[in-house]
Amino acid sequence: MSTLFDKIIAREVPAEIVYEDDQVLAFNDINPQAPTHVLIIPKKPIATLNDLTEEDAALVGRLPLVAARLAKQLGFAEEGYRVVMNCNEYGGQSVYHIHMHLLGGRRFNWPPG
C-alpha cells in the first residue's frame, strides 16, 4: 500500500524538500506545529517503529543526525528544538511510514499533550 510519503519520495506529490540523500528525505510539514516543522523520513518504507528490524538500525540512526544538521542550518540548534516519532493510533501516528518530526523556533512545554 502506497502512503503519502511514498508519493512524495516518488515526486508524485509536491513537497518543499529541505534535505535529501540516498536514504533520507526531509520536507516541511504542511500543517506546522512550530515556526519550523520538518518531517524526516527514510526512503525505505517502514510502517511503524514496531516494524523495525536490526537491519534498519543504521538507516533509522540517520534520522536524528539529519535533524541535528538541519537544526544547525536553520539556526535554532543552540536554543533547542524537539524531535518526535509517533507510533500507531494512540501514539498519534497518522501516516504509516515512520518519520521524525523536527520542531524548532519556539519554546516547548513538558509534558506534551
N, CA, C and O atoms as a printed pandas DataFrame, in Angstrom:
     atom_number atom_name residue_name chain_id  residue_number  x_coord  y_coord  z_coord
0              1         N          MET        A               1    0.841   -1.171    0.000
1              2        CA          MET        A               1    0.000    0.000    0.000
2              3         C          MET        A               1    0.891    1.241    0.000
3              4         O          MET        A               1    1.810    1.347    0.812
4              5         N          SER        A               2    0.628    2.153   -0.885
5              6        CA          SER        A               2    1.414    3.365   -1.030
6              7         C          SER        A               2    0.890    4.456   -0.095
7              8         O          SER        A               2   -0.314    4.711   -0.046
8              9         N          THR        A               3    1.795    5.096    0.643
9             10        CA          THR        A               3    1.411    6.176    1.541
10            11         C          THR        A               3    1.694    7.522    0.890
11            12         O          THR        A               3    2.323    7.590   -0.167
12            13         N          LEU        A               4    1.234    8.574    1.517
13            14        CA          LEU        A               4    1.530    9.926    1.059
14            15         C          LEU        A               4    3.044   10.126    0.978
15            16         O          LEU        A               4    3.534   10.751    0.037
16            17         N          PHE        A               5    3.779    9.607    1.945
17            18        CA          PHE        A               5    5.226    9.800    1.945
18            19         C          PHE        A               5    5.894    9.046    0.798
19            20         O          PHE        A               5    6.868    9.536    0.227
20            21         N          ASP        A               6    5.386    7.863    0.453
21            22        CA          ASP        A               6    5.901    7.146   -0.710
22            23         C          ASP        A               6    5.716    7.991   -1.965
23            24         O          ASP        A               6    6.594    8.034   -2.826
24            25         N          LYS        A               7    4.576    8.660   -2.065
25            26        CA          LYS        A               7    4.295    9.508   -3.223
26            27         C          LYS        A               7    5.183   10.749   -3.244
27            28         O          LYS        A               7    5.558   11.221   -4.317
28            29         N          ILE        A               8    5.520   11.278   -2.077
29            30        CA          ILE        A               8    6.449   12.406   -2.020
30            31         C          ILE        A               8    7.843   11.955   -2.450
31            32         O          ILE        A               8    8.513   12.661   -3.203
32            33         N          ILE        A               9    8.283   10.796   -1.984
33            34        CA          ILE        A               9    9.582   10.248   -2.380
34            35         C          ILE        A               9    9.633   10.073   -3.894
35            36         O          ILE        A               9   10.646   10.387   -4.519
36            37         N          ALA        A              10    8.549    9.575   -4.488
37            38        CA          ALA        A              10    8.474    9.330   -5.937
38            39         C          ALA        A              10    8.207   10.602   -6.737
39            40         O          ALA        A              10    8.152   10.568   -7.966
40            41         N          ARG        A              11    8.043   11.717   -6.039
41            42        CA          ARG        A              11    7.754   13.019   -6.663
42            43         C          ARG        A              11    6.403   13.033   -7.372
43            44         O          ARG        A              11    6.201   13.774   -8.334
44            45         N          GLU        A              12    5.481   12.199   -6.881
45            46        CA          GLU        A              12    4.114   12.192   -7.400
46            47         C          GLU        A              12    3.259   13.234   -6.691
47            48         O          GLU        A              12    2.230   13.660   -7.214
48            49         N          VAL        A              13    3.685   13.642   -5.503
49            50        CA          VAL        A              13    3.016   14.671   -4.709
50            51         C          VAL        A              13    4.077   15.710   -4.379
51            52         O          VAL        A              13    5.171   15.351   -3.942
52            53         N          PRO        A              14    3.780   16.992   -4.578
53            54        CA          PRO        A              14    4.792   18.011   -4.295
54            55         C          PRO        A              14    5.037   18.179   -2.801
55            56         O          PRO        A              14    4.144   17.967   -1.981
56            57         N          ALA        A              15    6.255   18.560   -2.469
57            58        CA          ALA        A              15    6.637   18.859   -1.095
58            59         C          ALA        A              15    7.793   19.842   -1.154
59            60         O          ALA        A              15    8.562   19.861   -2.115
60            61         N          GLU        A              16    7.907   20.656   -0.117
61            62        CA          GLU        A              16    9.021   21.591   -0.009
62            63         C          GLU        A              16   10.183   20.866    0.659
63            64         O          GLU        A              16   10.299   20.857    1.884
64            65         N          ILE        A              17   11.032   20.264   -0.148
65            66        CA          ILE        A              17   12.134   19.433    0.329
66            67         C          ILE        A              17   13.264   20.326    0.829
67            68         O          ILE        A              17   13.685   21.263    0.150
68            69         N          VAL        A              18   13.745   20.014    2.032
69            70        CA          VAL        A              18   14.826   20.801    2.628
70            71         C          VAL        A              18   16.123   19.996    2.757
71            72         O          VAL        A              18   17.182   20.564    3.027
72            73         N          TYR        A              19   16.041   18.676    2.565
73            74        CA          TYR        A              19   17.228   17.828    2.627
74            75         C          TYR        A              19   16.920   16.520    1.912
75            76         O          TYR        A              19   15.809   15.994    1.984
76            77         N          GLU        A              20   17.943   16.008    1.214
77            78        CA          GLU        A              20   17.807   14.689    0.602
78            79         C          GLU        A              20   19.182   14.082    0.424
79            80         O          GLU        A              20   20.138   14.760    0.046
80            81         N          ASP        A              21   19.264   12.779    0.706
81            82        CA          ASP        A              21   20.427   11.988    0.337
82            83         C          ASP        A              21   19.909   10.662   -0.213
83            84         O          ASP        A              21   18.720   10.547   -0.509
84            85         N          ASP        A              22   20.751    9.690   -0.352
85            86        CA          ASP        A              22   20.309    8.441   -0.969
86            87         C          ASP        A              22   19.368    7.626   -0.086
87            88         O          ASP        A              22   18.679    6.739   -0.590
88            89         N          GLN        A              23   19.323    7.904    1.230
89            90        CA          GLN        A              23   18.496    7.113    2.140
90            91         C          GLN        A              23   17.401    7.888    2.854
91            92         O          GLN        A              23   16.450    7.290    3.358
92            93         N          VAL        A              24   17.519    9.210    2.905
93            94        CA          VAL        A              24   16.644   10.035    3.735
94            95         C          VAL        A              24   16.128   11.230    2.952
95            96         O          VAL        A              24   16.822   11.790    2.104
96            97         N          LEU        A              25   14.895   11.605    3.255
97            98        CA          LEU        A              25   14.276   12.794    2.666
98            99         C          LEU        A              25   13.673   13.618    3.795
99           100         O          LEU        A              25   13.085   13.061    4.722
100          101         N          ALA        A              26   13.813   14.936    3.727
101          102        CA          ALA        A              26   13.227   15.823    4.738
102          103         C          ALA        A              26   12.486   16.941    4.020
103          104         O          ALA        A              26   12.973   17.504    3.040
104          105         N          PHE        A              27   11.295   17.249    4.532
105          106        CA          PHE        A              27   10.464   18.273    3.891
106          107         C          PHE        A              27    9.627   18.976    4.944
107          108         O          PHE        A              27    9.371   18.435    6.020
108          109         N          ASN        A              28    9.204   20.194    4.615
109          110        CA          ASN        A              28    8.390   20.973    5.542
110          111         C          ASN        A              28    7.007   20.358    5.676
111          112         O          ASN        A              28    6.397   19.941    4.691
112          113         N          ASP        A              29    6.521   20.309    6.918
113          114        CA          ASP        A              29    5.180   19.791    7.211
114          115         C          ASP        A              29    4.142   20.774    6.680
115          116         O          ASP        A              29    4.299   21.985    6.835
116          117         N          ILE        A              30    3.091   20.266    6.061
117          118        CA          ILE        A              30    2.050   21.155    5.522
118          119         C          ILE        A              30    1.123   21.682    6.604
119          120         O          ILE        A              30    0.332   22.591    6.352
120          121         N          ASN        A              31    1.209   21.122    7.808
121          122        CA          ASN        A              31    0.406   21.585    8.946
122          123         C          ASN        A              31    1.353   21.835   10.125
123          124         O          ASN        A              31    1.326   21.093   11.107
124          125         N          PRO        A              32    2.187   22.872   10.032
125          126        CA          PRO        A              32    3.240   23.056   11.033
126          127         C          PRO        A              32    2.711   23.342   12.428
127          128         O          PRO        A              32    1.735   24.070   12.612
128          129         N          GLN        A              33    3.392   22.742   13.413
129          130        CA          GLN        A              33    3.055   22.925   14.817
130          131         C          GLN        A              33    4.076   23.816   15.531
131          132         O          GLN        A              33    4.036   23.960   16.753
132          133         N          ALA        A              34    4.979   24.404   14.767
133          134        CA          ALA        A              34    6.007   25.304   15.276
134          135         C          ALA        A              34    6.466   26.162   14.103
135          136         O          ALA        A              34    6.152   25.845   12.956
136          137         N          PRO        A              35    7.203   27.245   14.363
137          138        CA          PRO        A              35    7.702   28.062   13.250
138          139         C          PRO        A              35    8.480   27.243   12.217
139          140         O          PRO        A              35    8.381   27.497   11.016
140          141         N          THR        A              36    9.247   26.270   12.683
141          142        CA          THR        A              36    9.876   25.296   11.782
142          143         C          THR        A              36    9.369   23.922   12.161
143          144         O          THR        A              36    9.463   23.511   13.317
144          145         N          HIS        A              37    8.829   23.208   11.177
145          146        CA          HIS        A              37    8.330   21.840   11.402
146          147         C          HIS        A              37    8.675   21.030   10.155
147          148         O          HIS        A              37    8.031   21.149    9.113
148          149         N          VAL        A              38    9.705   20.209   10.296
149          150        CA          VAL        A              38   10.217   19.404    9.197
150          151         C          VAL        A              38    9.948   17.932    9.507
151          152         O          VAL        A              38   10.110   17.491   10.644
152          153         N          LEU        A              39    9.542   17.187    8.501
153          154        CA          LEU        A              39    9.392   15.734    8.612
154          155         C          LEU        A              39   10.607   15.087    7.965
155          156         O          LEU        A              39   10.974   15.422    6.839
156          157         N          ILE        A              40   11.227   14.161    8.682
157          158        CA          ILE        A              40   12.416   13.462    8.201
158          159         C          ILE        A              40   12.048   11.998    8.078
159          160         O          ILE        A              40   11.656   11.363    9.056
160          161         N          ILE        A              41   12.177   11.463    6.869
161          162        CA          ILE        A              41   11.723   10.093    6.616
162          163         C          ILE        A              41   12.810    9.271    5.934
163          164         O          ILE        A              41   13.606    9.802    5.161
164          165         N          PRO        A              42   12.837    7.971    6.226
165          166        CA          PRO        A              42   13.696    7.101    5.426
166          167         C          PRO        A              42   13.008    6.857    4.083
167          168         O          PRO        A              42   11.780    6.838    3.997
168          169         N          LYS        A              43   13.796    6.677    3.061
169          170        CA          LYS        A              43   13.198    6.360    1.754
170          171         C          LYS        A              43   12.672    4.924    1.723
171          172         O          LYS        A              43   11.792    4.601    0.925
172          173         N          LYS        A              44   13.199    4.080    2.575
173          174        CA          LYS        A              44   12.698    2.709    2.697
174          175         C          LYS        A              44   11.355    2.752    3.414
175          176         O          LYS        A              44   11.251    3.363    4.477
176          177         N          PRO        A              45   10.331    2.123    2.862
177          178        CA          PRO        A              45    9.026    2.128    3.539
178          179         C          PRO        A              45    9.010    1.190    4.743
179          180         O          PRO        A              45    9.133   -0.027    4.608
180          181         N          ILE        A              46    8.855    1.786    5.914
181          182        CA          ILE        A              46    8.710    1.042    7.174
182          183         C          ILE        A              46    7.483    1.643    7.841
183          184         O          ILE        A              46    7.474    2.836    8.142
184          185         N          ALA        A              47    6.458    0.855    8.076
185          186        CA          ALA        A              47    5.169    1.390    8.523
186          187         C          ALA        A              47    5.237    2.024    9.910
187          188         O          ALA        A              47    4.817    3.170   10.070
188          189         N          THR        A              48    5.744    1.327   10.903
189          190        CA          THR        A              48    5.758    1.837   12.276
190          191         C          THR        A              48    7.082    1.472   12.942
191          192         O          THR        A              48    7.853    0.669   12.417
192          193         N          LEU        A              49    7.330    2.064   14.086
193          194        CA          LEU        A              49    8.521    1.700   14.854
194          195         C          LEU        A              49    8.504    0.223   15.217
195          196         O          LEU        A              49    9.559   -0.399   15.343
196          197         N          ASN        A              50    7.309   -0.343   15.385
197          198        CA          ASN        A              50    7.185   -1.768   15.713
198          199         C          ASN        A              50    7.688   -2.665   14.594
199          200         O          ASN        A              50    7.989   -3.836   14.828
200          201         N          ASP        A              51    7.784   -2.135   13.390
201          202        CA          ASP        A              51    8.201   -2.923   12.230
202          203         C          ASP        A              51    9.705   -2.869   11.967
203          204         O          ASP        A              51   10.190   -3.486   11.019
204          205         N          LEU        A              52   10.444   -2.137   12.798
205          206        CA          LEU        A              52   11.890   -2.046   12.608
206          207         C          LEU        A              52   12.561   -3.382   12.874
207          208         O          LEU        A              52   12.115   -4.168   13.710
208          209         N          THR        A              53   13.639   -3.621   12.148
209          210        CA          THR        A              53   14.467   -4.805   12.365
210          211         C          THR        A              53   15.885   -4.336   12.677
211          212         O          THR        A              53   16.208   -3.161   12.505
212          213         N          GLU        A              54   16.718   -5.247   13.131
213          214        CA          GLU        A              54   18.123   -4.921   13.398
214          215         C          GLU        A              54   18.792   -4.336   12.152
215          216         O          GLU        A              54   19.662   -3.473   12.259
216          217         N          GLU        A              55   18.387   -4.805   10.983
217          218        CA          GLU        A              55   18.980   -4.324    9.740
218          219         C          GLU        A              55   18.645   -2.852    9.476
219          220         O          GLU        A              55   19.324   -2.199    8.683
220          221         N          ASP        A              56   17.616   -2.329   10.126
221          222        CA          ASP        A              56   17.211   -0.933    9.933
222          223         C          ASP        A              56   17.944    0.031   10.864
223          224         O          ASP        A              56   17.768    1.244   10.746
224          225         N          ALA        A              57   18.756   -0.477   11.781
225          226        CA          ALA        A              57   19.361    0.365   12.812
226          227         C          ALA        A              57   20.176    1.513   12.223
227          228         O          ALA        A              57   20.012    2.653   12.658
228          229         N          ALA        A              58   21.027    1.258   11.272
229          230        CA          ALA        A              58   21.863    2.316   10.699
230          231         C          ALA        A              58   21.003    3.341    9.958
231          232         O          ALA        A              58   21.239    4.545   10.060
232          233         N          LEU        A              59   20.020    2.867    9.222
233          234        CA          LEU        A              59   19.137    3.777    8.479
234          235         C          LEU        A              59   18.374    4.687    9.434
235          236         O          LEU        A              59   18.353    5.903    9.245
236          237         N          VAL        A              60   17.756    4.120   10.441
237          238        CA          VAL        A              60   16.964    4.913   11.380
238          239         C          VAL        A              60   17.878    5.813   12.213
239          240         O          VAL        A              60   17.467    6.899   12.621
240          241         N          GLY        A              61   19.091    5.379   12.464
241          242        CA          GLY        A              61   20.052    6.210   13.172
242          243         C          GLY        A              61   20.424    7.472   12.412
243          244         O          GLY        A              61   20.898    8.438   13.010
244          245         N          ARG        A              62   20.217    7.477   11.121
245          246        CA          ARG        A              62   20.492    8.674   10.310
246          247         C          ARG        A              62   19.468    9.780   10.566
247          248         O          ARG        A              62   19.780   10.957   10.384
248          249         N          LEU        A              63   18.248    9.422   10.984
249          250        CA          LEU        A              63   17.199   10.430   11.150
250          251         C          LEU        A              63   17.586   11.501   12.171
251          252         O          LEU        A              63   17.480   12.683   11.846
252          253         N          PRO        A              64   18.030   11.159   13.390
253          254        CA          PRO        A              64   18.423   12.224   14.317
254          255         C          PRO        A              64   19.667   12.982   13.867
255          256         O          PRO        A              64   19.822   14.158   14.197
256          257         N          LEU        A              65   20.552   12.334   13.121
257          258        CA          LEU        A              65   21.715   13.044   12.589
258          259         C          LEU        A              65   21.279   14.121   11.601
259          260         O          LEU        A              65   21.805   15.234   11.614
260          261         N          VAL        A              66   20.316   13.784   10.745
261          262        CA          VAL        A              66   19.780   14.766    9.809
262          263         C          VAL        A              66   19.048   15.869   10.573
263          264         O          VAL        A              66   19.167   17.043   10.220
264          265         N          ALA        A              67   18.294   15.511   11.614
265          266        CA          ALA        A              67   17.583   16.513   12.412
266          267         C          ALA        A              67   18.571   17.508   13.012
267          268         O          ALA        A              67   18.337   18.715   12.946
268          269         N          ALA        A              68   19.668   17.032   13.593
269          270        CA          ALA        A              68   20.661   17.914   14.200
270          271         C          ALA        A              68   21.314   18.804   13.144
271          272         O          ALA        A              68   21.532   19.991   13.385
272          273         N          ARG        A              69   21.620   18.251   11.997
273          274        CA          ARG        A              69   22.212   19.034   10.910
274          275         C          ARG        A              69   21.258   20.145   10.471
275          276         O          ARG        A              69   21.670   21.291   10.295
276          277         N          LEU        A              70   19.990   19.801   10.298
277          278        CA          LEU        A              70   19.010   20.807    9.881
278          279         C          LEU        A              70   18.803   21.870   10.957
279          280         O          LEU        A              70   18.676   23.052   10.639
280          281         N          ALA        A              71   18.768   21.465   12.224
281          282        CA          ALA        A              71   18.600   22.437   13.311
282          283         C          ALA        A              71   19.742   23.450   13.294
283          284         O          ALA        A              71   19.519   24.640   13.513
284          285         N          LYS        A              72   20.946   22.989   13.040
285          286        CA          LYS        A              72   22.093   23.901   12.941
286          287         C          LYS        A              72   21.932   24.822   11.732
287          288         O          LYS        A              72   22.105   26.036   11.843
288          289         N          GLN        A              73   21.599   24.237   10.573
289          290        CA          GLN        A              73   21.455   25.039    9.357
290          291         C          GLN        A              73   20.337   26.064    9.473
291          292         O          GLN        A              73   20.444   27.167    8.937
292          293         N          LEU        A              74   19.270   25.705   10.167
293          294        CA          LEU        A              74   18.109   26.586   10.284
294          295         C          LEU        A              74   18.235   27.572   11.452
295          296         O          LEU        A              74   17.379   28.439   11.631
296          297         N          GLY        A              75   19.298   27.435   12.237
297          298        CA          GLY        A              75   19.631   28.440   13.221
298          299         C          GLY        A              75   19.019   28.310   14.597
299          300         O          GLY        A              75   19.014   29.288   15.345
300          301         N          PHE        A              76   18.502   27.149   14.967
301          302        CA          PHE        A              76   17.923   27.022   16.312
302          303         C          PHE        A              76   18.531   25.887   17.131
303          304         O          PHE        A              76   17.981   25.509   18.165
304          305         N          ALA        A              77   19.640   25.350   16.686
305          306        CA          ALA        A              77   20.259   24.237   17.412
306          307         C          ALA        A              77   20.682   24.643   18.821
307          308         O          ALA        A              77   20.489   23.877   19.765
308          309         N          GLU        A              78   21.243   25.812   18.976
309          310        CA          GLU        A              78   21.733   26.244   20.284
310          311         C          GLU        A              78   20.594   26.581   21.235
311          312         O          GLU        A              78   20.689   26.285   22.426
312          313         N          GLU        A              79   19.521   27.192   20.745
313          314        CA          GLU        A              79   18.363   27.499   21.588
314          315         C          GLU        A              79   17.665   26.225   22.032
315          316         O          GLU        A              79   17.212   26.116   23.171
316          317         N          GLY        A              80   17.585   25.269   21.126
317          318        CA          GLY        A              80   16.940   23.998   21.406
318          319         C          GLY        A              80   15.798   23.716   20.447
319          320         O          GLY        A              80   15.275   24.614   19.786
320          321         N          TYR        A              81   15.433   22.469   20.390
321          322        CA          TYR        A              81   14.400   22.003   19.481
322          323         C          TYR        A              81   13.857   20.689   19.995
323          324         O          TYR        A              81   14.378   20.121   20.955
324          325         N          ARG        A              82   12.819   20.214   19.359
325          326        CA          ARG        A              82   12.211   18.948   19.745
326          327         C          ARG        A              82   12.183   18.022   18.541
327          328         O          ARG        A              82   11.923   18.452   17.417
328          329         N          VAL        A              83   12.457   16.737   18.791
329          330        CA          VAL        A              83   12.266   15.698   17.782
330          331         C          VAL        A              83   11.282   14.693   18.362
331          332         O          VAL        A              83   11.344   14.353   19.543
332          333         N          VAL        A              84   10.366   14.221   17.507
333          334        CA          VAL        A              84    9.295   13.329   17.955
334          335         C          VAL        A              84    9.080   12.253   16.899
335          336         O          VAL        A              84    9.109   12.522   15.698
336          337         N          MET        A              85    8.864   11.033   17.373
337          338        CA          MET        A              85    8.415    9.947   16.494
338          339         C          MET        A              85    7.188    9.331   17.157
339          340         O          MET        A              85    7.224    8.980   18.336
340          341         N          ASN        A              86    6.118    9.204   16.409
341          342        CA          ASN        A              86    4.872    8.639   16.914
342          343         C          ASN        A              86    4.709    7.215   16.386
343          344         O          ASN        A              86    5.183    6.884   15.299
344          345         N          CYS        A              87    4.034    6.381   17.173
345          346        CA          CYS        A              87    3.803    5.003   16.750
346          347         C          CYS        A              87    2.347    4.614   16.965
347          348         O          CYS        A              87    1.844    4.608   18.088
348          349         N          ASN        A              88    1.699    4.296   15.881
349          350        CA          ASN        A              88    0.318    3.813   15.851
350          351         C          ASN        A              88   -0.688    4.860   16.344
351          352         O          ASN        A              88   -0.309    5.972   16.712
352          353         N          GLU        A              89   -1.951    4.496   16.345
353          354        CA          GLU        A              89   -3.051    5.430   16.586
354          355         C          GLU        A              89   -2.934    6.171   17.914
355          356         O          GLU        A              89   -3.007    7.400   17.936
356          357         N          TYR        A              90   -2.756    5.461   19.008
357          358        CA          TYR        A              90   -2.709    6.120   20.316
358          359         C          TYR        A              90   -1.462    6.978   20.471
359          360         O          TYR        A              90   -1.447    7.907   21.279
360          361         N          GLY        A              91   -0.423    6.679   19.711
361          362        CA          GLY        A              91    0.787    7.488   19.740
362          363         C          GLY        A              91    0.703    8.713   18.848
363          364         O          GLY        A              91    1.598    9.558   18.868
364          365         N          GLY        A              92   -0.367    8.818   18.065
365          366        CA          GLY        A              92   -0.559    9.979   17.213
366          367         C          GLY        A              92   -0.044    9.822   15.794
367          368         O          GLY        A              92    0.047   10.810   15.067
368          369         N          GLN        A              93    0.294    8.611   15.380
369          370        CA          GLN        A              93    0.785    8.404   14.022
370          371         C          GLN        A              93   -0.369    8.471   13.040
371          372         O          GLN        A              93   -1.372    7.779   13.214
372          373         N          SER        A              94   -0.237    9.302   12.001
373          374        CA          SER        A              94   -1.304    9.430   11.007
374          375         C          SER        A              94   -0.892    8.931    9.630
375          376         O          SER        A              94   -1.750    8.577    8.822
376          377         N          VAL        A              95    0.412    8.897    9.349
377          378        CA          VAL        A              95    0.915    8.331    8.092
378          379         C          VAL        A              95    1.758    7.128    8.480
379          380         O          VAL        A              95    2.690    7.245    9.275
380          381         N          TYR        A              96    1.431    5.984    7.922
381          382        CA          TYR        A              96    2.100    4.745    8.308
382          383         C          TYR        A              96    3.346    4.493    7.456
383          384         O          TYR        A              96    3.436    3.543    6.679
384          385         N          HIS        A              97    4.285    5.392    7.651
385          386        CA          HIS        A              97    5.657    5.360    7.120
386          387         C          HIS        A              97    6.431    6.114    8.193
387          388         O          HIS        A              97    6.193    7.304    8.399
388          389         N          ILE        A              98    7.356    5.442    8.883
389          390        CA          ILE        A              98    7.996    6.093   10.023
390          391         C          ILE        A              98    8.564    7.444    9.617
391          392         O          ILE        A              98    9.037    7.638    8.497
392          393         N          HIS        A              99    8.500    8.366   10.564
393          394        CA          HIS        A              99    9.010    9.709   10.318
394          395         C          HIS        A              99    9.338   10.392   11.636
395          396         O          HIS        A              99    8.740   10.113   12.675
396          397         N          MET        A             100   10.287   11.276   11.561
397          398        CA          MET        A             100   10.687   12.068   12.716
398          399         C          MET        A             100   10.261   13.504   12.472
399          400         O          MET        A             100   10.517   14.067   11.407
400          401         N          HIS        A             101    9.615   14.088   13.458
401          402        CA          HIS        A             101    9.248   15.498   13.406
402          403         C          HIS        A             101   10.392   16.298   14.010
403          404         O          HIS        A             101   10.841   15.991   15.115
404          405         N          LEU        A             102   10.866   17.308   13.311
405          406        CA          LEU        A             102   11.824   18.272   13.838
406          407         C          LEU        A             102   11.070   19.577   14.013
407          408         O          LEU        A             102   10.605   20.171   13.040
408          409         N          LEU        A             103   10.949   20.024   15.264
409          410        CA          LEU        A             103   10.210   21.249   15.572
410          411         C          LEU        A             103   11.153   22.238   16.239
411          412         O          LEU        A             103   11.873   21.898   17.177
412          413         N          GLY        A             104   11.135   23.470   15.737
413          414        CA          GLY        A             104   12.014   24.481   16.320
414          415         C          GLY        A             104   11.456   25.876   16.126
415          416         O          GLY        A             104   10.460   26.084   15.433
416          417         N          GLY        A             105   12.125   26.823   16.759
417          418        CA          GLY        A             105   11.745   28.214   16.598
418          419         C          GLY        A             105   10.819   28.746   17.675
419          420         O          GLY        A             105   10.367   29.889   17.598
420          421         N          ARG        A             106   10.531   27.928   18.680
421          422        CA          ARG        A             106    9.735   28.388   19.825
422          423         C          ARG        A             106   10.053   27.498   21.020
423          424         O          ARG        A             106   10.687   26.452   20.884
424          425         N          ARG        A             107    9.605   27.932   22.188
425          426        CA          ARG        A             107    9.784   27.144   23.415
426          427         C          ARG        A             107    8.706   26.057   23.464
427          428         O          ARG        A             107    7.552   26.300   23.112
428          429         N          PHE        A             108    9.094   24.868   23.902
429          430        CA          PHE        A             108    8.155   23.759   24.035
430          431         C          PHE        A             108    7.938   23.450   25.503
431          432         O          PHE        A             108    8.834   23.635   26.326
432          433         N          ASN        A             109    6.753   22.984   25.823
433          434        CA          ASN        A             109    6.394   22.636   27.194
434          435         C          ASN        A             109    6.530   21.142   27.418
435          436         O          ASN        A             109    6.574   20.355   26.473
436          437         N          TRP        A             110    6.598   20.766   28.694
437          438        CA          TRP        A             110    6.612   19.364   29.084
438          439         C          TRP        A             110    5.651   19.199   30.242
439          440         O          TRP        A             110    5.658   20.049   31.132
440          441         N          PRO        A             111    4.847   18.194   30.292
441          442        CA          PRO        A             111    4.751   17.120   29.302
442          443         C          PRO        A             111    3.991   17.561   28.054
443          444         O          PRO        A             111    3.205   18.507   28.098
444          445         N          PRO        A             112    4.234   16.866   26.937
445          446        CA          PRO        A             112    3.488   17.168   25.719
446          447         C          PRO        A             112    2.043   16.707   25.868
447          448         O          PRO        A             112    1.713   15.972   26.798
448          449         N          GLY        A             113    1.189   17.139   24.955
449          450        CA          GLY        A             113   -0.258   16.859   25.046
450          451         C          GLY        A             113   -0.676   15.483   24.816
451          452         O          GLY        A             113   -1.868   15.182   24.877
